[in-house]
């Protein structure tokens, strides 16, 4: 620890530090914490940026006497998570400096902060609502917001106001304003936006000039829900966020609470968790592969991929009783033990899937049209990835081997023998390569985890019988979901509910980088690039 | 005089009925073909009196459903053009069949009967021009719907069809040069010759031209990998704003054009109604065997051979559709203008040189 302190002297040198704290990484998930003044924030962010730290997450917390912005900076190569806090005691007009010109990924985080808390980020280029409708008048994450049980009923109802009568007026105005420009609203009902994403494309013919992703169509405010529910009640919500790779989200939340409680699951449960999560990851990548080729106009692979995915869903159904929105993990263990017959199915499935992978490779990579459609399309450079905080397969397609399973090992991943596939292409084809290689690695992990699984109880000795009370403190826990770095920032106050539970979902940052990948491409590429980001909208909208 | 008219009416009925029914049947073939390729069972639910017959009633059920559906016109669409577009599409796809010879000419009770609805000496030119007229339906649909997506679809369709029209026309010039005729019946009859017992079909004489024409025809019929005007995962297509039977008519046009392209491919490159070693009086096999047949049987065999070849090409186009992903717009244009057009021009040059030198 002392070494890091020496190494990181540059962080606060010459800045106004209100307080500094050395966290115990194993307990809280942070290496260091600083509370600094508002004026020093931008200077500090620039220092982080120049030393290749990425902005992992930005959470706003509403404390009784002040608003707090928590910036997390981290590195790809060597984990060093720094929590930087800025406080604003003005509860009525909270202002913070913007970081959106230093870290482009901060753009959306800050808009979200404005949306949920009414926090103003000065000099932000486009500080508008992100997840709530533009007409919203509420800031639902503020502690004084009571929702429809309180006095804000009218404001809430205003959200569903319908404005059809304005069409004639608005369309005429727009016609006069844009003589030459061509706009297309891709979504939210477009078949290739994988859910309810809306892309506002500004076109010149078929060429994309600018892209504005509009999100929030499946926003349910899980973060607010977490504050109302106790720790156990919140577990089913995890399957509703990333419905394609729900196991990883289970893992993230349960792992966070276990970390906060200082409790370890039973050894058998660890292995069950790992192999079910890896199977789920394969299912997620298969779904991606099928739909991605569907986006490119090839319909047949979709059915092949779903055929394989079906095998996995059958196995996970045997294990969990659910096929999609898993709620399988429990504090200190898992819900059910491995049923009879699952082992045989898994042993039959793994070699079969390996054979199918070879088929996919030949069928896809020998196709000239596919190669031409994906190579050198949607290039995301390493620097852009850093700026946006992109993680997961998209980052590994830039040649950076950042995977939480290796970088910040959790559970039994250190015991597993696997590699992190990286490809240097930076384009959509590299993303395809990474995901296909990851299926193979996940197969390896699942195989090993199932083989090494010890006998024993599926719940740890200290597993709570009722919803636990997490001791006061701040905790961060991250797992590698199928789409990247999924982290949760928990502010607990010792009660039965979280005080604040910020969800750092991977697709959120990945999608925010979309507009920078698209300029100059054609409409057909929009679909190809968007598909390659592998977004799951409910996870972004939360 | 009356006799000729009656013959023409019967012939029109046969060709029109054949084309429409084949197009209808193709919807079923497509579903089954894709199902076979995708490890599925495919459409098999529609039943009539408890009979399912592999779901053969699905085209009927589809048609019924489309006719009974609400015919919706968007509020800000151009009403007349919006309604006109599908008719234009279907009309030009249908009348193109007129110049296709479905069998050999023969004489019956002193009347010369041409198994060709329109016995015109510029049949090929006629078909090419009518096929390019078909784009008007698509462009109108894209324009009149007042929808950004369909507008893009219409734009894509027009540029794509204009580009590939040229390659299509140029690629078959080799055949026209060799036969010295634009009459499709003459072209088919010329393919009845033999060179050391090898039938001189267009595909053997002009293989390059065959592949060029096949590609261009796929592009003309707007099928994968050239289905950019539809592009259901990108811009949904020029028919976004159509519902009910109007949409059905675009759908039908798609299949009609497939049949038309197959018929053209058959006529130009696969000897049309020709069967190898079948002459006007029966089979004369190269090894000496001779089967003498009456003339009506020979003609009938020719018509059957033509139909089988057309169905083969239809199936072939289906198979390609379910195999490949879609091109991108600029790649499509590059393929058309920078690769296919130069090759087809070189093909003409080489054909001309060979003809002069031999």
PDB file of C-alpha atoms in Angstrom, chain A residues 164 167-168 182-187 190-192 203 205-206 294-300 303-304 307 356 367 369-370 372-373 377 522-525 527, chain B residues 34 36-40 75-76 146-149 151-152 156 224-225 227-228 232-236 321-331 334 339:
ATOM      1  CA  UNK A 164     -49.821  14.877 -31.249  1.00  0.00           C
ATOM      2  CA  UNK A 167     -47.277  17.816 -35.342  1.00  0.00           C
ATOM      3  CA  UNK A 168     -48.505  20.187 -38.039  1.00  0.00           C
ATOM      4  CA  UNK A 182     -32.211  14.717 -44.150  1.00  0.00           C
ATOM      5  CA  UNK A 183     -33.069  13.231 -40.800  1.00  0.00           C
ATOM      6  CA  UNK A 184     -34.041   9.694 -40.011  1.00  0.00           C
ATOM      7  CA  UNK A 185     -35.323   8.437 -36.730  1.00  0.00           C
ATOM      8  CA  UNK A 186     -33.955   4.949 -36.468  1.00  0.00           C
ATOM      9  CA  UNK A 187     -36.016   3.419 -33.731  1.00  0.00           C
ATOM     10  CA  UNK A 190     -36.725  -0.314 -35.654  1.00  0.00           C
ATOM     11  CA  UNK A 191     -35.927  -4.027 -35.932  1.00  0.00           C
ATOM     12  CA  UNK A 192     -32.163  -3.582 -35.801  1.00  0.00           C
ATOM     13  CA  UNK A 203     -27.806  12.302 -43.204  1.00  0.00           C
ATOM     14  CA  UNK A 205     -27.946  11.170 -48.852  1.00  0.00           C
ATOM     15  CA  UNK A 206     -27.023   7.878 -47.280  1.00  0.00           C
ATOM     16  CA  UNK A 294     -29.348 -10.895 -39.207  1.00  0.00           C
ATOM     17  CA  UNK A 295     -28.544  -7.205 -39.151  1.00  0.00           C
ATOM     18  CA  UNK A 296     -26.159  -7.736 -42.034  1.00  0.00           C
ATOM     19  CA  UNK A 297     -28.951  -9.367 -44.013  1.00  0.00           C
ATOM     20  CA  UNK A 298     -28.179 -13.057 -43.514  1.00  0.00           C
ATOM     21  CA  UNK A 299     -31.116 -14.698 -41.855  1.00  0.00           C
ATOM     22  CA  UNK A 300     -30.023 -18.313 -41.724  1.00  0.00           C
ATOM     23  CA  UNK A 303     -31.474 -20.094 -36.462  1.00  0.00           C
ATOM     24  CA  UNK A 304     -28.222 -21.998 -36.071  1.00  0.00           C
ATOM     25  CA  UNK A 307     -30.350 -23.786 -31.862  1.00  0.00           C
ATOM     26  CA  UNK A 356     -20.155 -25.711 -34.224  1.00  0.00           C
ATOM     27  CA  UNK A 367     -17.822 -15.021 -46.894  1.00  0.00           C
ATOM     28  CA  UNK A 369     -19.582  -9.982 -48.299  1.00  0.00           C
ATOM     29  CA  UNK A 370     -19.356 -10.386 -44.527  1.00  0.00           C
ATOM     30  CA  UNK A 372     -16.300  -6.420 -46.676  1.00  0.00           C
ATOM     31  CA  UNK A 373     -19.177  -5.313 -44.525  1.00  0.00           C
ATOM     32  CA  UNK A 377     -16.005  -0.262 -40.301  1.00  0.00           C
ATOM     33  CA  UNK A 522     -23.471   4.785 -44.633  1.00  0.00           C
ATOM     34  CA  UNK A 523     -26.874   3.939 -43.220  1.00  0.00           C
ATOM     35  CA  UNK A 524     -26.166   0.253 -43.704  1.00  0.00           C
ATOM     36  CA  UNK A 525     -23.061   0.641 -41.559  1.00  0.00           C
ATOM     37  CA  UNK A 527     -26.741  -1.192 -38.368  1.00  0.00           C
TER      38      UNK A 527
ATOM     39  CA  UNK B  34     -35.474 -21.521 -45.909  1.00  0.00           C
ATOM     40  CA  UNK B  36     -34.748 -26.792 -44.783  1.00  0.00           C
ATOM     41  CA  UNK B  37     -31.665 -24.620 -44.764  1.00  0.00           C
ATOM     42  CA  UNK B  38     -32.304 -23.422 -41.236  1.00  0.00           C
ATOM     43  CA  UNK B  39     -33.061 -26.757 -39.581  1.00  0.00           C
ATOM     44  CA  UNK B  40     -36.721 -25.922 -39.184  1.00  0.00           C
ATOM     45  CA  UNK B  75     -52.141  10.728 -43.643  1.00  0.00           C
ATOM     46  CA  UNK B  76     -49.458  12.722 -45.429  1.00  0.00           C
ATOM     47  CA  UNK B 146     -43.887  10.491 -47.569  1.00  0.00           C
ATOM     48  CA  UNK B 147     -41.693   8.426 -45.324  1.00  0.00           C
ATOM     49  CA  UNK B 148     -37.972   8.894 -44.945  1.00  0.00           C
ATOM     50  CA  UNK B 149     -37.294   5.185 -44.949  1.00  0.00           C
ATOM     51  CA  UNK B 151     -37.796   7.414 -49.773  1.00  0.00           C
ATOM     52  CA  UNK B 152     -34.327   6.024 -49.154  1.00  0.00           C
ATOM     53  CA  UNK B 156     -31.628   2.886 -53.606  1.00  0.00           C
ATOM     54  CA  UNK B 224     -30.380 -10.959 -51.278  1.00  0.00           C
ATOM     55  CA  UNK B 225     -27.500 -10.132 -51.509  1.00  0.00           C
ATOM     56  CA  UNK B 227     -31.991  -6.547 -51.536  1.00  0.00           C
ATOM     57  CA  UNK B 228     -30.911  -3.051 -50.601  1.00  0.00           C
ATOM     58  CA  UNK B 232     -35.371  -5.125 -43.803  1.00  0.00           C
ATOM     59  CA  UNK B 233     -32.761  -4.688 -41.103  1.00  0.00           C
ATOM     60  CA  UNK B 234     -31.680  -1.250 -42.305  1.00  0.00           C
ATOM     61  CA  UNK B 235     -34.372   0.823 -43.918  1.00  0.00           C
ATOM     62  CA  UNK B 236     -37.233  -1.693 -43.984  1.00  0.00           C
ATOM     63  CA  UNK B 321     -31.046 -15.652 -50.897  1.00  0.00           C
ATOM     64  CA  UNK B 322     -30.869 -17.703 -47.717  1.00  0.00           C
ATOM     65  CA  UNK B 323     -27.115 -18.105 -47.864  1.00  0.00           C
ATOM     66  CA  UNK B 324     -25.617 -14.671 -48.176  1.00  0.00           C
ATOM     67  CA  UNK B 325     -25.610 -11.446 -46.200  1.00  0.00           C
ATOM     68  CA  UNK B 326     -26.423  -8.157 -47.863  1.00  0.00           C
ATOM     69  CA  UNK B 327     -24.072  -5.855 -49.746  1.00  0.00           C
ATOM     70  CA  UNK B 328     -23.575  -2.305 -48.729  1.00  0.00           C
ATOM     71  CA  UNK B 329     -24.755   0.403 -51.067  1.00  0.00           C
ATOM     72  CA  UNK B 330     -21.364   1.665 -52.212  1.00  0.00           C
ATOM     73  CA  UNK B 331     -20.049  -1.882 -52.598  1.00  0.00           C
ATOM     74  CA  UNK B 334     -18.652  -0.551 -57.174  1.00  0.00           C
ATOM     75  CA  UNK B 339     -16.253  -4.824 -62.083  1.00  0.00           C
TER      76      UNK B 339
END
